[in-house]
Tab-separated table of C-alpha atoms in Angstrom:
chain	number	residue	atom	x	y	z
A	1	MET	CA	13.844	-86.760	44.305
A	2	PRO	CA	10.468	-87.686	42.510
A	3	SER	CA	8.843	-86.087	45.124
A	4	LEU	CA	10.679	-82.960	44.664
A	5	LYS	CA	10.458	-82.847	40.758
A	6	ARG	CA	6.469	-83.174	41.203
A	7	LEU	CA	6.662	-80.609	43.853
A	8	SER	CA	8.600	-77.948	41.579
A	9	LEU	CA	5.640	-78.405	38.665
A	10	ILE	CA	3.013	-77.586	40.930
A	11	LEU	CA	4.573	-74.929	42.157
A	12	LEU	CA	5.491	-73.346	38.218
A	13	THR	CA	1.981	-74.396	37.065
A	14	SER	CA	0.282	-72.650	40.391
A	15	CYS	CA	2.292	-69.501	39.166
A	16	ALA	CA	1.444	-69.919	35.449
A	17	GLY	CA	-2.475	-69.761	36.956
A	18	ALA	CA	-1.688	-66.726	38.442
A	19	ALA	CA	-0.072	-64.755	36.063
A	20	LEU	CA	-2.695	-65.741	33.336
A	21	SER	CA	-5.706	-64.926	36.065
A	22	ALA	CA	-4.550	-61.058	35.837
A	23	CYS	CA	-5.077	-60.979	32.195
A	24	ASP	CA	-8.769	-59.964	32.903
A	25	GLY	CA	-9.047	-58.268	29.522
A	26	SER	CA	-10.245	-55.252	31.663
A	27	PRO	CA	-10.363	-52.071	29.174
A	28	SER	CA	-7.991	-50.649	31.759
A	29	VAL	CA	-5.001	-52.746	30.430
A	30	ALA	CA	-3.703	-50.909	26.741
A	31	SER	CA	-1.772	-52.110	24.269
A	32	PRO	CA	1.282	-50.785	22.729
A	33	GLY	CA	-0.170	-48.172	19.931
A	34	GLU	CA	-3.982	-47.647	21.225
A	35	GLY	CA	-5.714	-45.166	22.326
A	36	VAL	CA	-5.173	-41.390	20.497
A	37	ILE	CA	-2.115	-39.168	20.638
A	38	VAL	CA	-2.897	-35.381	20.425
A	39	VAL	CA	-0.824	-32.994	18.574
A	40	PRO	CA	-1.116	-29.212	19.602
A	41	ALA	CA	-1.841	-27.524	16.124
A	42	PRO	CA	0.772	-24.607	15.817
A	43	ALA	CA	-0.559	-21.451	17.050
A	44	PRO	CA	-1.660	-19.592	13.697
A	45	SER	CA	0.952	-16.700	12.489
A	46	ALA	CA	-0.563	-12.975	12.479
A	47	THR	CA	-1.399	-12.085	8.626
A	48	PRO	CA	0.679	-8.766	8.230
A	49	THR	CA	-0.968	-5.470	7.718
A	50	PRO	CA	-0.672	-3.847	4.092
A	51	SER	CA	1.878	-1.171	4.275
A	52	GLY	CA	0.786	2.008	2.193
A	53	THR	CA	1.396	5.859	3.005
A	54	PRO	CA	1.221	6.666	6.750
A	55	THR	CA	-1.566	8.561	7.836
A	56	PRO	CA	-0.395	12.007	9.927
A	57	THR	CA	-1.279	11.419	13.920
A	58	PRO	CA	-3.420	14.388	14.299
A	59	GLY	CA	-2.407	16.789	16.845
A	60	THR	CA	-2.320	20.587	17.047
A	61	PRO	CA	-1.178	22.630	14.430
A	62	ALA	CA	1.693	25.065	15.172
A	63	ALA	CA	1.059	29.111	15.870
A	64	SER	CA	4.073	29.818	13.558
A	65	CYS	CA	6.380	28.820	10.679
A	66	PRO	CA	10.211	28.105	10.607
A	67	THR	CA	12.672	30.801	9.431
A	68	GLY	CA	12.498	30.379	5.770
A	69	THR	CA	9.126	28.788	4.782
A	70	THR	CA	5.736	30.928	4.229
A	71	ASP	CA	2.718	30.070	6.230
A	72	ALA	CA	-0.022	28.487	3.987
A	73	GLY	CA	-2.825	27.990	6.829
A	74	VAL	CA	-3.882	24.864	8.653
A	75	ILE	CA	-4.354	21.647	6.688
A	76	GLY	CA	-6.193	19.086	8.775
A	77	SER	CA	-4.169	19.409	12.306
A	78	PHE	CA	-0.961	20.489	10.970
A	79	ARG	CA	0.415	24.374	10.614
A	80	GLY	CA	1.705	23.834	6.985
A	81	CYS	CA	4.673	25.716	5.935
A	82	LYS	CA	5.544	26.710	2.136
A	83	LEU	CA	9.073	26.057	1.491
A	84	PRO	CA	10.855	28.293	-1.214
A	85	SER	CA	11.206	27.465	-4.927
A	86	LEU	CA	15.049	27.301	-4.231
A	87	ILE	CA	16.750	26.160	-1.487
A	88	THR	CA	20.487	27.260	-0.938
A	89	GLY	CA	23.035	26.875	1.173
A	90	ASN	CA	22.955	24.481	4.376
A	91	VAL	CA	18.772	24.205	4.918
A	92	THR	CA	18.091	21.797	7.688
A	93	LEU	CA	13.919	20.935	7.845
A	94	ALA	CA	13.197	20.137	11.657
A	95	LYS	CA	10.887	18.034	13.288
A	96	LEU	CA	8.573	20.410	14.929
A	97	PRO	CA	4.601	20.072	16.717
A	98	GLY	CA	2.424	20.707	14.182
A	99	VAL	CA	4.183	21.642	11.473
A	100	ALA	CA	3.933	20.311	7.917
A	101	TYR	CA	6.186	21.190	5.259
A	102	GLU	CA	4.781	22.159	1.704
A	103	ILE	CA	5.660	21.588	-1.638
A	104	ASN	CA	4.021	23.845	-4.189
A	105	GLY	CA	5.184	23.761	-7.661
A	106	ARG	CA	8.770	22.598	-8.523
A	107	VAL	CA	11.202	22.922	-5.147
A	108	ASP	CA	15.126	23.019	-6.125
A	109	VAL	CA	17.719	22.261	-4.551
A	110	GLY	CA	20.600	23.978	-5.281
A	111	ILE	CA	21.431	25.195	-8.819
A	112	ASP	CA	22.362	22.524	-11.609
A	113	LEU	CA	26.238	22.661	-11.414
A	114	GLY	CA	26.309	20.195	-14.861
A	115	GLY	CA	27.647	17.100	-15.720
A	116	SER	CA	31.415	18.081	-14.909
A	117	GLY	CA	30.339	20.190	-11.840
A	118	THR	CA	31.562	23.487	-13.498
A	119	ALA	CA	28.438	24.972	-15.171
A	120	PRO	CA	28.171	28.774	-15.032
A	121	GLY	CA	25.614	30.367	-12.504
A	122	GLY	CA	25.783	26.325	-10.699
A	123	GLN	CA	25.249	26.111	-6.680
A	124	SER	CA	25.250	24.000	-3.974
A	125	ALA	CA	23.469	23.304	-1.545
A	126	ILE	CA	22.523	20.494	1.244
A	127	LEU	CA	19.007	19.764	2.305
A	128	THR	CA	18.861	17.750	5.903
A	129	VAL	CA	15.725	16.749	7.120
A	130	GLN	CA	15.233	15.085	9.838
A	131	PRO	CA	13.606	12.469	11.089
A	132	GLY	CA	9.640	12.618	11.247
A	133	VAL	CA	9.237	15.474	8.907
A	134	LEU	CA	6.210	15.161	7.104
A	135	PHE	CA	6.214	16.997	3.475
A	136	TYR	CA	2.542	17.466	1.383
A	137	ALA	CA	2.138	18.564	-1.589
A	138	ASN	CA	-0.173	21.474	-2.529
A	139	THR	CA	-2.960	19.515	-4.631
A	140	THR	CA	-5.080	23.050	-5.168
A	141	ASN	CA	-2.881	23.895	-7.986
A	142	ALA	CA	-2.763	22.649	-11.546
A	143	ASP	CA	0.632	22.156	-11.567
A	144	ASN	CA	2.758	19.629	-10.280
A	145	ASP	CA	4.762	19.696	-6.838
A	146	PHE	CA	7.906	17.586	-7.127
A	147	LEU	CA	11.086	18.582	-5.465
A	148	VAL	CA	14.488	18.715	-6.959
A	149	VAL	CA	18.268	17.535	-6.005
A	150	ASN	CA	20.331	19.349	-8.817
A	151	ARG	CA	23.723	18.350	-9.450
A	152	GLY	CA	26.487	19.225	-6.961
A	153	SER	CA	23.653	19.391	-4.746
A	154	ARG	CA	22.348	16.830	-2.149
A	155	ILE	CA	19.332	15.952	0.244
A	156	LEU	CA	20.399	14.113	3.661
A	157	ALA	CA	17.330	12.500	4.838
A	158	ASP	CA	17.551	9.611	7.112
A	159	GLY	CA	13.823	8.466	8.863
A	160	THR	CA	13.507	5.714	11.286
A	161	ALA	CA	10.559	2.649	11.828
A	162	ALA	CA	9.742	4.780	14.706
A	163	GLN	CA	10.202	8.428	12.736
A	164	PRO	CA	9.725	8.175	9.524
A	165	ILE	CA	10.272	11.271	6.385
A	166	ILE	CA	6.526	11.209	5.121
A	167	PHE	CA	6.085	12.419	1.756
A	168	THR	CA	2.057	12.600	0.910
A	169	SER	CA	-0.442	14.966	-0.377
A	170	GLN	CA	-2.486	17.590	0.910
A	171	GLN	CA	-5.408	15.044	0.765
A	172	ASN	CA	-4.258	12.750	2.855
A	173	VAL	CA	-2.917	15.364	5.386
A	174	ALA	CA	-6.825	16.796	5.436
A	175	GLY	CA	-8.209	13.538	6.020
A	176	THR	CA	-10.125	13.729	2.743
A	177	VAL	CA	-8.294	10.856	0.627
A	178	THR	CA	-10.081	8.393	-0.707
A	179	ASP	CA	-9.728	4.977	-2.411
A	180	GLU	CA	-9.873	6.598	-5.677
A	181	SER	CA	-7.268	9.261	-5.486
A	182	GLN	CA	-4.186	9.309	-7.292
A	183	GLY	CA	-1.581	11.111	-9.293
A	184	GLN	CA	-1.394	13.808	-6.341
A	185	TRP	CA	1.970	14.919	-6.260
A	186	GLY	CA	5.091	14.577	-8.398
A	187	GLY	CA	7.648	12.924	-6.271
A	188	VAL	CA	11.740	13.741	-5.836
A	189	ILE	CA	14.188	13.573	-8.537
A	190	LEU	CA	18.080	13.236	-7.744
A	191	ALA	CA	19.410	14.460	-10.752
A	192	GLY	CA	22.892	12.578	-11.494
A	193	ARG	CA	26.408	12.626	-13.351
A	194	ALA	CA	25.847	8.969	-14.741
A	195	PRO	CA	27.164	8.853	-18.551
A	196	ILE	CA	24.691	9.093	-21.204
A	197	SER	CA	24.779	7.921	-24.890
A	198	ASN	CA	21.958	10.404	-26.428
A	199	CYS	CA	22.646	13.372	-26.335
A	200	ASN	CA	20.513	16.503	-27.252
A	201	LEU	CA	22.990	19.003	-27.838
A	202	ALA	CA	24.592	19.338	-31.251
A	203	GLY	CA	28.286	17.952	-31.781
A	204	VAL	CA	28.379	16.645	-27.921
A	205	THR	CA	29.859	13.165	-28.012
A	206	GLY	CA	28.202	10.517	-25.835
A	207	GLY	CA	29.717	9.955	-22.449
A	208	ALA	CA	31.240	13.464	-22.249
A	209	ALA	CA	30.332	15.136	-18.768
A	210	ASN	CA	28.354	18.126	-21.115
A	211	CYS	CA	26.451	15.474	-22.755
A	212	GLU	CA	22.903	16.239	-21.482
């Protein structure tokens, strides 16, 4: 039995020596935590382009203007078609190749029906604007150029991301606008019937339908 115990001890000692000899300190053996972990950098996000008034896409001016408008000549790459000063009834402005609609001075949609909707001489109108239509203000005159949708009338204008409805100036259509250009058109006015308290008419109570 003592001989068997000595043999077992010799075998255990030999195995331990073999295991230690395997740890030669080679640089190929890395301890946990050693080395460099490379973390991929996130892709940079695209910088959004500042939005502004879209510049009309160049094309070929139309040969003529649609019925109900007046030929104002060629503006840039478009045929300028002047809107009448008063729009009555149901009018649709179609998106036509090479056509831009001119706002010259004040353009009224309908005749004001007043706060009660029964004003004498009032007349309702509906102006429908198709996606992609281009309006421009005639900035060659001294008047403000703007569109007024009077009380009792409506404007239906639903543009899309691909076909926006653009209101801009003649200079932008002609390609002569600069960073300093300003005050080139008056805008769109939607007249409503919300109650107001400060009346300009004598004897009219604030909040009444005929308070103006």
